[in-house]
mmCIF file of C-alpha atoms and ligand atoms in Angstrom:
data_model
loop_
_atom_site.group_PDB
_atom_site.id
_atom_site.type_symbol
_atom_site.label_atom_id
_atom_site.label_comp_id
_atom_site.label_asym_id
_atom_site.label_seq_id
_atom_site.Cartn_x
_atom_site.Cartn_y
_atom_site.Cartn_z
ATOM 1 C CA UNK A 1043 -1.225 -51.345 4.383
ATOM 2 C CA UNK A 1044 1.843 -49.217 4.749
ATOM 3 C CA UNK A 1045 3.886 -49.498 8.094
ATOM 4 C CA UNK A 1046 3.991 -45.797 9.287
ATOM 5 C CA UNK A 1047 6.153 -44.063 11.894
ATOM 6 C CA UNK A 1048 6.610 -40.613 13.325
ATOM 7 C CA UNK A 1049 9.604 -39.157 14.673
ATOM 8 C CA UNK A 1050 8.719 -36.292 17.359
ATOM 9 C CA UNK A 1051 5.465 -36.830 19.133
ATOM 10 C CA UNK A 1052 4.997 -33.331 20.761
ATOM 11 C CA UNK A 1053 1.858 -30.997 19.831
ATOM 12 C CA UNK A 1054 1.843 -32.072 16.378
ATOM 13 C CA UNK A 1055 3.462 -35.360 15.980
ATOM 14 C CA UNK A 1056 0.767 -36.827 18.244
ATOM 15 C CA UNK A 1057 -1.857 -35.989 15.667
ATOM 16 C CA UNK A 1058 0.004 -37.904 12.956
ATOM 17 C CA UNK A 1059 0.325 -40.852 15.199
ATOM 18 C CA UNK A 1060 -3.697 -40.681 15.779
ATOM 19 C CA UNK A 1061 -4.521 -40.529 12.110
ATOM 20 C CA UNK A 1062 -2.104 -43.046 10.972
ATOM 21 C CA UNK A 1063 -3.947 -45.147 13.413
ATOM 22 C CA UNK A 1064 -7.253 -44.702 12.054
ATOM 23 C CA UNK A 1065 -6.534 -44.817 8.606
ATOM 24 C CA UNK A 1066 -7.296 -48.121 6.909
ATOM 25 C CA UNK A 1067 -4.213 -47.809 4.484
ATOM 26 C CA UNK A 1068 -1.363 -47.328 7.550
ATOM 27 C CA UNK A 1069 -0.679 -49.418 10.504
ATOM 28 C CA UNK A 1070 1.667 -47.933 13.081
ATOM 29 C CA UNK A 1071 5.479 -49.394 13.324
ATOM 30 C CA UNK A 1072 6.338 -46.911 16.273
ATOM 31 C CA UNK A 1073 7.421 -43.691 17.292
ATOM 32 C CA UNK A 1074 10.252 -42.098 18.533
ATOM 33 C CA UNK A 1075 11.056 -38.973 20.379
ATOM 34 C CA UNK A 1076 13.923 -37.802 22.670
ATOM 35 C CA UNK A 1077 11.783 -37.350 25.534
ATOM 36 C CA UNK A 1078 11.233 -40.837 26.658
ATOM 37 C CA UNK A 1079 8.180 -40.207 28.377
ATOM 38 C CA UNK A 1080 6.568 -38.300 25.693
ATOM 39 C CA UNK A 1081 7.238 -41.336 23.372
ATOM 40 C CA UNK A 1082 6.185 -43.914 25.962
ATOM 41 C CA UNK A 1083 2.987 -41.939 26.513
ATOM 42 C CA UNK A 1084 2.072 -41.761 22.915
ATOM 43 C CA UNK A 1085 3.237 -45.414 21.978
ATOM 44 C CA UNK A 1086 0.705 -46.652 25.130
ATOM 45 C CA UNK A 1087 -2.285 -44.809 23.649
ATOM 46 C CA UNK A 1088 -1.914 -46.401 20.334
ATOM 47 C CA UNK A 1089 -0.655 -49.591 21.193
ATOM 48 C CA UNK A 1090 2.926 -49.082 18.963
ATOM 49 C CA UNK A 1091 6.850 -49.159 20.261
ATOM 50 C CA UNK A 1092 8.466 -46.251 21.460
ATOM 51 C CA UNK A 1093 12.112 -45.230 20.863
ATOM 52 C CA UNK A 1094 14.178 -42.458 22.051
ATOM 53 C CA UNK A 1095 16.686 -42.881 19.062
ATOM 54 C CA UNK A 1096 15.014 -42.500 15.815
ATOM 55 C CA UNK A 1097 17.660 -44.491 14.327
ATOM 56 C CA UNK A 1098 16.852 -47.462 16.175
ATOM 57 C CA UNK A 1099 13.084 -46.834 15.385
ATOM 58 C CA UNK A 1100 14.060 -46.982 11.615
ATOM 59 C CA UNK A 1101 16.588 -50.080 11.645
ATOM 60 C CA UNK A 1102 14.119 -52.262 14.069
ATOM 61 C CA UNK A 1103 10.817 -51.252 12.289
ATOM 62 C CA UNK A 1104 11.575 -50.875 8.903
ATOM 63 C CA UNK A 1105 8.954 -48.519 8.375
ATOM 64 C CA UNK A 1106 7.410 -47.317 4.714
ATOM 65 C CA UNK A 1107 6.391 -44.013 5.442
ATOM 66 C CA UNK A 1108 7.435 -41.767 8.199
ATOM 67 C CA UNK A 1109 6.180 -38.016 9.506
ATOM 68 C CA UNK A 1110 9.043 -35.818 10.803
ATOM 69 C CA UNK A 1111 7.595 -33.650 13.377
ATOM 70 C CA UNK A 1112 10.692 -32.441 15.659
ATOM 71 C CA UNK A 1113 11.248 -29.113 16.216
ATOM 72 C CA UNK A 1114 12.613 -27.327 12.865
ATOM 73 C CA UNK A 1115 16.474 -27.366 13.174
ATOM 74 C CA UNK A 1116 16.126 -31.128 13.597
ATOM 75 C CA UNK A 1117 14.427 -31.732 10.400
ATOM 76 C CA UNK A 1118 17.164 -31.989 8.301
ATOM 77 C CA UNK A 1119 19.025 -34.861 10.180
ATOM 78 C CA UNK A 1120 15.902 -36.951 11.066
ATOM 79 C CA UNK A 1121 14.475 -36.937 7.451
ATOM 80 C CA UNK A 1122 17.820 -37.835 5.748
ATOM 81 C CA UNK A 1123 17.968 -40.722 8.106
ATOM 82 C CA UNK A 1124 14.512 -41.844 7.176
ATOM 83 C CA UNK A 1125 15.059 -41.289 3.502
ATOM 84 C CA UNK A 1126 18.681 -43.327 3.837
ATOM 85 C CA UNK A 1127 16.558 -46.023 5.364
ATOM 86 C CA UNK A 1128 14.085 -46.387 2.370
ATOM 87 C CA UNK A 1129 10.961 -44.342 3.492
ATOM 88 C CA UNK A 1130 9.053 -42.019 1.825
ATOM 89 C CA UNK A 1131 9.025 -38.793 4.264
ATOM 90 C CA UNK A 1132 6.535 -36.266 5.337
ATOM 91 C CA UNK A 1133 8.180 -33.332 6.655
ATOM 92 C CA UNK A 1134 6.032 -31.037 9.030
ATOM 93 C CA UNK A 1135 6.306 -27.276 7.624
ATOM 94 C CA UNK A 1136 8.946 -25.890 7.308
ATOM 95 C CA UNK A 1137 10.808 -27.954 5.262
ATOM 96 C CA UNK A 1138 13.826 -27.249 7.040
ATOM 97 C CA UNK A 1139 16.099 -24.695 8.714
ATOM 98 C CA UNK A 1140 18.053 -23.695 5.698
ATOM 99 C CA UNK A 1141 17.709 -23.841 1.996
ATOM 100 C CA UNK A 1142 20.733 -25.845 1.540
ATOM 101 C CA UNK A 1143 19.496 -28.103 4.052
ATOM 102 C CA UNK A 1144 15.951 -28.131 1.980
ATOM 103 C CA UNK A 1145 18.178 -28.558 -1.262
ATOM 104 C CA UNK A 1146 20.221 -31.756 0.180
ATOM 105 C CA UNK A 1147 16.755 -33.489 1.282
ATOM 106 C CA UNK A 1148 14.826 -32.999 -2.196
ATOM 107 C CA UNK A 1149 18.410 -34.109 -3.876
ATOM 108 C CA UNK A 1150 18.560 -37.244 -1.722
ATOM 109 C CA UNK A 1151 14.771 -38.429 -2.549
ATOM 110 C CA UNK A 1152 15.062 -37.789 -5.875
ATOM 111 C CA UNK A 1153 18.338 -39.981 -5.975
ATOM 112 C CA UNK A 1154 16.758 -42.541 -3.844
ATOM 113 C CA UNK A 1155 13.378 -42.682 -5.597
ATOM 114 C CA UNK A 1156 11.614 -42.013 -2.244
ATOM 115 C CA UNK A 1157 8.471 -39.467 -2.061
ATOM 116 C CA UNK A 1158 9.243 -36.105 -0.043
ATOM 117 C CA UNK A 1159 6.044 -34.163 1.023
ATOM 118 C CA UNK A 1160 6.016 -30.931 3.227
ATOM 119 C CA UNK A 1161 3.001 -30.645 5.427
ATOM 120 C CA UNK A 1162 2.011 -27.252 4.461
ATOM 121 C CA UNK A 1163 -1.488 -28.094 6.058
ATOM 122 C CA UNK A 1164 -3.450 -24.885 5.001
ATOM 123 C CA UNK A 1165 -3.849 -26.262 1.553
ATOM 124 C CA UNK A 1166 -6.157 -28.785 3.207
ATOM 125 C CA UNK A 1167 -8.494 -26.651 5.063
ATOM 126 C CA UNK A 1168 -11.741 -27.730 3.523
ATOM 127 C CA UNK A 1169 -12.554 -24.066 3.254
ATOM 128 C CA UNK A 1170 -9.683 -23.245 1.198
ATOM 129 C CA UNK A 1171 -10.114 -26.134 -1.210
ATOM 130 C CA UNK A 1172 -13.710 -25.001 -1.372
ATOM 131 C CA UNK A 1173 -12.083 -21.531 -2.712
ATOM 132 C CA UNK A 1174 -9.161 -22.939 -4.835
ATOM 133 C CA UNK A 1175 -12.356 -24.862 -6.719
ATOM 134 C CA UNK A 1176 -14.113 -21.333 -7.384
ATOM 135 C CA UNK A 1177 -11.065 -19.559 -8.313
ATOM 136 C CA UNK A 1178 -10.626 -22.239 -11.038
ATOM 137 C CA UNK A 1179 -13.844 -21.935 -12.151
ATOM 138 C CA UNK A 1180 -13.076 -17.997 -12.668
ATOM 139 C CA UNK A 1181 -15.719 -16.590 -10.371
ATOM 140 C CA UNK A 1182 -13.806 -14.091 -9.040
ATOM 141 C CA UNK A 1183 -12.031 -12.994 -12.331
ATOM 142 C CA UNK A 1184 -8.628 -11.179 -12.087
ATOM 143 C CA UNK A 1185 -6.934 -11.346 -8.500
ATOM 144 C CA UNK A 1186 -5.826 -8.196 -6.887
ATOM 145 C CA UNK A 1187 -4.581 -9.064 -3.808
ATOM 146 C CA UNK A 1188 -4.660 -12.008 -1.125
ATOM 147 C CA UNK A 1189 -4.522 -11.036 2.285
ATOM 148 C CA UNK A 1190 -3.378 -13.235 5.128
ATOM 149 C CA UNK A 1191 -4.103 -12.584 9.233
ATOM 150 C CA UNK A 1192 -2.294 -15.259 11.310
ATOM 151 C CA UNK A 1193 -2.316 -13.657 14.824
ATOM 152 C CA UNK A 1194 -2.463 -15.035 18.245
ATOM 153 C CA UNK A 1195 -0.608 -15.270 21.510
ATOM 154 C CA UNK A 1196 3.469 -16.523 22.123
ATOM 155 C CA UNK A 1197 3.839 -20.280 21.857
ATOM 156 C CA UNK A 1198 6.426 -20.558 24.771
ATOM 157 C CA UNK A 1199 7.655 -24.175 23.368
ATOM 158 C CA UNK A 1200 8.792 -22.614 19.685
ATOM 159 C CA UNK A 1201 12.530 -21.452 20.277
ATOM 160 C CA UNK A 1202 14.392 -22.252 17.541
ATOM 161 C CA UNK A 1203 12.732 -19.672 14.820
ATOM 162 C CA UNK A 1204 10.635 -16.790 14.780
ATOM 163 C CA UNK A 1205 7.327 -16.002 13.375
ATOM 164 C CA UNK A 1206 8.236 -15.414 10.036
ATOM 165 C CA UNK A 1207 9.809 -19.043 9.625
ATOM 166 C CA UNK A 1208 7.148 -20.620 11.660
ATOM 167 C CA UNK A 1209 3.663 -18.994 10.636
ATOM 168 C CA UNK A 1210 4.258 -16.868 7.399
ATOM 169 C CA UNK A 1211 5.297 -20.171 5.733
ATOM 170 C CA UNK A 1212 1.959 -21.195 5.862
ATOM 171 C CA UNK A 1213 0.591 -18.211 4.035
ATOM 172 C CA UNK A 1214 3.412 -17.893 1.672
ATOM 173 C CA UNK A 1215 2.661 -21.487 0.423
ATOM 174 C CA UNK A 1216 -1.297 -20.866 0.396
ATOM 175 C CA UNK A 1217 -0.679 -17.483 -1.839
ATOM 176 C CA UNK A 1218 1.342 -19.339 -4.286
ATOM 177 C CA UNK A 1219 -1.251 -22.366 -4.107
ATOM 178 C CA UNK A 1220 -4.166 -19.819 -4.686
ATOM 179 C CA UNK A 1221 -2.775 -17.598 -7.481
ATOM 180 C CA UNK A 1222 -0.542 -20.078 -9.269
ATOM 181 C CA UNK A 1223 1.963 -17.550 -9.252
ATOM 182 C CA UNK A 1224 5.333 -17.119 -8.076
ATOM 183 C CA UNK A 1225 6.708 -13.704 -6.097
ATOM 184 C CA UNK A 1226 9.121 -11.520 -7.590
ATOM 185 C CA UNK A 1227 9.541 -9.258 -4.577
ATOM 186 C CA UNK A 1228 8.758 -9.018 -1.006
ATOM 187 C CA UNK A 1229 9.160 -6.237 1.611
ATOM 188 C CA UNK A 1230 8.414 -6.801 5.419
ATOM 189 C CA UNK A 1231 8.432 -4.730 8.714
ATOM 190 C CA UNK A 1232 9.484 -6.758 11.813
ATOM 191 C CA UNK A 1233 10.126 -6.493 15.157
ATOM 192 C CA UNK A 1234 10.980 -8.516 18.099
ATOM 193 C CA UNK A 1235 9.092 -7.700 21.394
ATOM 194 C CA UNK A 1236 8.723 -10.922 23.493
ATOM 195 C CA UNK A 1237 10.564 -13.703 22.024
ATOM 196 C CA UNK A 1238 14.424 -14.013 23.430
ATOM 197 C CA UNK A 1239 16.148 -14.406 19.908
ATOM 198 C CA UNK A 1240 13.924 -13.824 16.722
ATOM 199 C CA UNK A 1241 11.195 -11.510 15.428
ATOM 200 C CA UNK A 1242 7.572 -12.105 16.534
ATOM 201 C CA UNK A 1243 5.797 -9.537 14.289
ATOM 202 C CA UNK A 1244 5.964 -9.360 10.797
ATOM 203 C CA UNK A 1245 3.723 -6.913 8.584
ATOM 204 C CA UNK A 1246 4.712 -7.938 5.087
ATOM 205 C CA UNK A 1247 4.065 -7.947 1.034
ATOM 206 C CA UNK A 1248 4.765 -10.073 -1.736
ATOM 207 C CA UNK A 1249 4.092 -8.818 -5.241
ATOM 208 C CA UNK A 1250 3.466 -11.863 -7.768
ATOM 209 C CA UNK A 1251 4.823 -12.106 -11.161
ATOM 210 C CA UNK A 1252 1.114 -11.048 -12.535
ATOM 211 C CA UNK A 1253 1.032 -8.133 -10.282
ATOM 212 C CA UNK A 1254 -1.138 -9.403 -7.729
ATOM 213 C CA UNK A 1255 -0.128 -8.334 -4.116
ATOM 214 C CA UNK A 1256 -0.019 -10.468 -1.212
ATOM 215 C CA UNK A 1257 -0.185 -8.756 2.115
ATOM 216 C CA UNK A 1258 0.661 -10.761 5.432
ATOM 217 C CA UNK A 1259 -0.228 -9.786 8.721
ATOM 218 C CA UNK A 1260 1.164 -12.099 11.280
ATOM 219 C CA UNK A 1261 2.283 -12.204 14.987
ATOM 220 C CA UNK A 1262 2.601 -13.868 18.434
ATOM 221 C CA UNK A 1263 1.500 -11.075 20.313
ATOM 222 C CA UNK A 1264 -2.197 -11.010 19.901
ATOM 223 C CA UNK A 1265 -4.244 -12.289 22.806
ATOM 224 C CA UNK A 1266 -6.969 -13.910 20.822
ATOM 225 C CA UNK A 1267 -6.371 -16.533 17.881
ATOM 226 C CA UNK A 1268 -7.124 -14.870 14.384
ATOM 227 C CA UNK A 1269 -6.673 -17.043 11.273
ATOM 228 C CA UNK A 1270 -8.339 -15.317 7.993
ATOM 229 C CA UNK A 1271 -7.764 -14.891 4.651
ATOM 230 C CA UNK A 1272 -9.375 -12.468 2.148
ATOM 231 C CA UNK A 1273 -8.991 -12.977 -1.665
ATOM 232 C CA UNK A 1274 -10.241 -9.881 -3.494
ATOM 233 C CA UNK A 1275 -10.819 -9.444 -7.168
ATOM 234 C CA UNK A 1276 -12.632 -8.086 -10.048
ATOM 235 C CA UNK A 1277 -16.041 -9.606 -8.848
ATOM 236 C CA UNK A 1278 -15.649 -9.218 -5.084
ATOM 237 C CA UNK A 1279 -13.871 -10.787 -2.100
ATOM 238 C CA UNK A 1280 -13.658 -14.112 -0.701
ATOM 239 C CA UNK A 1281 -13.069 -14.621 2.884
ATOM 240 C CA UNK A 1282 -12.134 -17.929 4.817
ATOM 241 C CA UNK A 1283 -12.453 -18.042 8.435
ATOM 242 C CA UNK A 1284 -9.653 -21.284 8.950
ATOM 243 C CA UNK A 1285 -11.064 -21.522 12.449
ATOM 244 C CA UNK A 1286 -14.527 -22.508 11.475
ATOM 245 C CA UNK A 1287 -13.549 -23.489 7.991
ATOM 246 C CA UNK A 1288 -16.258 -20.903 6.684
ATOM 247 C CA UNK A 1289 -16.579 -19.187 3.159
ATOM 248 C CA UNK A 1290 -17.829 -16.081 2.426
ATOM 249 C CA UNK A 1291 -18.398 -13.983 -0.946
ATOM 250 C CA UNK A 1292 -18.715 -10.447 -0.984
ATOM 251 C CA UNK A 1293 -19.951 -9.380 -4.463
ATOM 252 C CA UNK A 1294 -19.143 -6.409 -6.357
ATOM 253 C CA UNK A 1295 -22.515 -5.413 -7.342
ATOM 254 C CA UNK A 1296 -20.734 -3.577 -10.346
ATOM 255 C CA UNK A 1297 -19.732 -6.667 -11.958
ATOM 256 C CA UNK A 1298 -22.776 -9.010 -11.926
ATOM 257 C CA UNK A 1299 -25.492 -10.692 -14.192
ATOM 258 C CA UNK A 1300 -24.418 -9.788 -17.783
ATOM 259 C CA UNK A 1301 -21.054 -8.352 -17.307
ATOM 260 C CA UNK A 1302 -20.277 -12.052 -15.720
ATOM 261 C CA UNK A 1303 -18.482 -13.357 -18.638
ATOM 262 C CA UNK A 1304 -16.486 -10.713 -20.217
ATOM 263 C CA UNK A 1305 -15.077 -8.036 -17.738
ATOM 264 C CA UNK A 1306 -12.220 -6.255 -19.767
ATOM 265 C CA UNK A 1307 -11.969 -3.407 -17.767
ATOM 266 C CA UNK A 1308 -13.117 -2.884 -14.060
ATOM 267 C CA UNK A 1309 -15.744 0.128 -14.133
ATOM 268 C CA UNK A 1310 -15.886 0.205 -10.354
ATOM 269 C CA UNK A 1311 -16.943 -1.399 -7.090
ATOM 270 C CA UNK A 1312 -20.092 -1.267 -4.939
ATOM 271 C CA UNK A 1313 -21.544 -3.342 -2.261
ATOM 272 C CA UNK A 1314 -23.541 -6.209 -3.282
ATOM 273 C CA UNK A 1315 -24.687 -9.532 -1.659
ATOM 274 C CA UNK A 1316 -23.112 -11.554 1.012
ATOM 275 C CA UNK A 1317 -23.115 -15.222 0.557
ATOM 276 C CA UNK A 1318 -21.935 -17.912 2.737
ATOM 277 C CA UNK A 1319 -21.047 -21.216 1.183
ATOM 278 C CA UNK A 1320 -21.882 -24.551 2.370
ATOM 279 C CA UNK A 1321 -18.385 -26.112 2.863
ATOM 280 C CA UNK A 1322 -18.028 -29.913 3.940
ATOM 281 C CA UNK A 1323 -15.996 -29.574 6.919
ATOM 282 C CA UNK A 1324 -13.144 -32.442 7.723
ATOM 283 C CA UNK A 1325 -9.876 -32.509 9.217
ATOM 284 C CA UNK A 1326 -7.091 -31.103 7.379
ATOM 285 C CA UNK A 1327 -4.388 -33.147 8.696
ATOM 286 C CA UNK A 1328 -6.427 -36.172 7.482
ATOM 287 C CA UNK A 1329 -6.611 -35.076 3.905
ATOM 288 C CA UNK A 1330 -3.353 -34.177 4.104
ATOM 289 C CA UNK A 1331 -1.885 -37.773 4.936
ATOM 290 C CA UNK A 1332 -4.559 -39.252 2.871
ATOM 291 C CA UNK A 1333 -3.047 -36.821 0.035
ATOM 292 C CA UNK A 1334 0.617 -38.729 0.621
ATOM 293 C CA UNK A 1335 -0.536 -42.104 0.917
ATOM 294 C CA UNK A 1336 -2.636 -42.002 -2.164
ATOM 295 C CA UNK A 1337 0.447 -40.485 -3.907
ATOM 296 C CA UNK A 1338 2.814 -43.386 -2.819
ATOM 297 C CA UNK A 1339 0.145 -46.013 -3.571
ATOM 298 C CA UNK A 1340 -0.326 -44.593 -7.373
ATOM 299 C CA UNK A 1341 3.066 -43.270 -7.849
ATOM 300 C CA UNK A 1342 2.065 -39.976 -8.470
ATOM 301 C CA UNK A 1343 3.576 -36.469 -7.586
ATOM 302 C CA UNK A 1344 3.067 -35.318 -4.017
ATOM 303 C CA UNK A 1345 0.428 -32.695 -3.353
ATOM 304 C CA UNK A 1346 3.240 -30.551 -1.888
ATOM 305 C CA UNK A 1347 6.581 -31.208 -3.246
ATOM 306 C CA UNK A 1348 9.944 -30.352 -1.591
ATOM 307 C CA UNK A 1349 10.307 -27.443 -4.037
ATOM 308 C CA UNK A 1350 7.055 -25.873 -2.521
ATOM 309 C CA UNK A 1351 8.628 -25.999 0.887
ATOM 310 C CA UNK A 1352 11.637 -25.023 -0.240
ATOM 311 C CA UNK A 1353 10.132 -21.709 -2.044
ATOM 312 C CA UNK A 1354 8.172 -21.238 1.025
ATOM 313 C CA UNK A 1355 11.245 -21.263 3.361
ATOM 314 C CA UNK A 1356 13.195 -19.057 0.940
ATOM 315 C CA UNK A 1357 10.361 -16.395 0.768
ATOM 316 C CA UNK A 1358 10.062 -16.601 4.370
ATOM 317 C CA UNK A 1359 13.997 -15.870 4.524
ATOM 318 C CA UNK A 1360 13.553 -12.960 2.429
ATOM 319 C CA UNK A 1361 10.993 -11.363 4.371
ATOM 320 C CA UNK A 1362 13.514 -11.557 7.635
ATOM 321 C CA UNK A 1363 16.218 -10.214 5.669
ATOM 322 C CA UNK A 1364 14.052 -7.489 4.585
ATOM 323 C CA UNK A 1365 12.864 -6.684 7.772
ATOM 324 C CA UNK A 1366 16.396 -6.627 9.092
ATOM 325 C CA UNK A 1367 17.868 -4.375 6.203
ATOM 326 C CA UNK A 1368 14.900 -2.431 6.137
ATOM 327 C CA UNK A 1369 14.702 -2.441 1.963
ATOM 328 C CA UNK A 1370 12.921 -4.781 -0.449
ATOM 329 C CA UNK A 1371 14.225 -7.635 -1.849
ATOM 330 C CA UNK A 1372 14.156 -8.856 -5.432
ATOM 331 C CA UNK A 1373 12.713 -12.980 -5.526
ATOM 332 C CA UNK A 1374 13.459 -15.429 -8.115
ATOM 333 C CA UNK A 1375 12.118 -18.793 -7.477
HETATM 334 N N1 LIG B 262 1.516 -27.943 10.323
HETATM 335 C C1 LIG B 262 1.059 -27.129 11.165
HETATM 336 O O1 LIG B 262 -0.098 -26.465 11.637
HETATM 337 C C2 LIG B 262 2.108 -26.989 12.747
HETATM 338 C C3 LIG B 262 1.666 -26.879 13.657
HETATM 339 C C4 LIG B 262 2.386 -26.847 15.013
HETATM 340 C C5 LIG B 262 4.248 -27.504 14.742
HETATM 341 N N2 LIG B 262 4.362 -27.534 13.450
HETATM 342 C C6 LIG B 262 5.548 -28.264 13.243
HETATM 343 O O2 LIG B 262 5.882 -29.574 13.474
HETATM 344 C C7 LIG B 262 7.386 -29.443 14.202
HETATM 345 C C8 LIG B 262 7.135 -29.818 15.435
HETATM 346 O O3 LIG B 262 6.638 -28.640 16.273
HETATM 347 P P1 LIG B 262 5.695 -28.886 17.598
HETATM 348 O O4 LIG B 262 4.854 -27.835 17.831
HETATM 349 O O5 LIG B 262 5.222 -29.934 17.587
HETATM 350 O O6 LIG B 262 7.067 -28.880 18.652
HETATM 351 P P2 LIG B 262 6.957 -29.914 20.261
HETATM 352 O O7 LIG B 262 8.155 -29.114 20.644
HETATM 353 O O8 LIG B 262 5.453 -29.732 20.873
HETATM 354 O O9 LIG B 262 7.525 -31.408 19.618
HETATM 355 C C9 LIG B 262 8.435 -31.869 19.135
HETATM 356 C C10 LIG B 262 8.809 -32.994 19.900
HETATM 357 O O10 LIG B 262 10.065 -33.403 19.149
HETATM 358 C C11 LIG B 262 11.002 -34.092 19.985
HETATM 359 N N3 LIG B 262 12.185 -34.035 19.667
HETATM 360 C C12 LIG B 262 13.305 -33.036 19.806
HETATM 361 N N4 LIG B 262 14.330 -33.138 19.068
HETATM 362 C C13 LIG B 262 14.282 -34.597 18.813
HETATM 363 C C14 LIG B 262 15.252 -35.604 18.471
HETATM 364 N N5 LIG B 262 16.313 -35.252 17.782
HETATM 365 N N6 LIG B 262 14.679 -36.713 18.187
HETATM 366 C C15 LIG B 262 13.647 -36.935 18.313
HETATM 367 N N7 LIG B 262 12.490 -36.471 18.882
HETATM 368 C C16 LIG B 262 13.170 -35.145 19.172
HETATM 369 C C17 LIG B 262 10.752 -33.360 21.348
HETATM 370 O O11 LIG B 262 10.917 -33.976 22.481
HETATM 371 C C18 LIG B 262 9.304 -33.072 20.961
HETATM 372 O O12 LIG B 262 8.161 -33.841 22.026
HETATM 373 C C19 LIG B 262 8.037 -27.903 13.553
HETATM 374 O O13 LIG B 262 8.824 -28.565 12.591
HETATM 375 C C20 LIG B 262 6.673 -26.984 13.493
HETATM 376 O O14 LIG B 262 6.745 -26.314 12.656
HETATM 377 C C21 LIG B 262 3.242 -27.465 12.319
#
């Protein structure tokens, strides 16, 4: 059993504690939170130790694996401390506040021979996993567009980053994951309506190396939560509803049956059948932590690397820059 600790037990970190407590492969060593009351409340709930200083948690409990779920501006310092203490580290997304910080974490993890994973949880959505399997089987043919809608109300607790770094990083990682392609150019329109310091609305595009287009429609200004993904290609369109973990396929009637195996030229698009695929549902965070633990126990690469986290962060930063400067930005991964 691996001894697990969580640094930062707010909205997200407390779920890491709950799952480490549930898994048969881990047992809780303790939690740290600068807010003593918050730390003690979670520690009591899961019968573990609470610290206000994460360095003390690391020294006294000697965990083998640590989740970092403090606000993004503190990721670097807390993750570095955990790596230097000999721990394998899972950092909540985004990996860090700057690419220099992200780079240092990747380098230190390599030098110290520790695993470093980034919590890009959307990859572990069972509907996204089912979609990925179907894309690998070639069920969509060539992919033309990946469109992500991530809309909802303003989360008052997020003060240190804007909506692009906080939310678009989810979709930027997912676009790379689903297509296996890297970005070559980004463009964004951004605005700041409610947030005191950063942008809270993004309409963005990402051009991938093979010509696939990623579209991002993301904000903190919509009074209902929408989490939707569509992937359009030769044979139709897949739709994922992240909130219900449902996967749908809208068939292009022009490309069914005999043309299934060899589409060299897309001759047309017309409405075909709509299929709702059965998806075996589970909690994405549990699958994420299991993936992290399996990589440690079997000494395999982690499912989402520090480099993946850094590319998502750099893409998000390029979108912020594009929005500020009003021009497209060339991107080299
Ligand atoms: N994967 C996801 O879907 C997802 C969702 C929400 C948040 N997150 C990420 O998780 C991280 C935390 O976000 P949150 O929404 O849980 O924030 P939060 O404010 O609810 O929780 C952060 C906690 O960290 C504590 N903290 C702050 N500074 C600390 C320090 N120096 N040492 C120890 N504790 C400290 C705070 O007291 C608080 O309890 C962020 O990086 C965020 O991007 C990811």
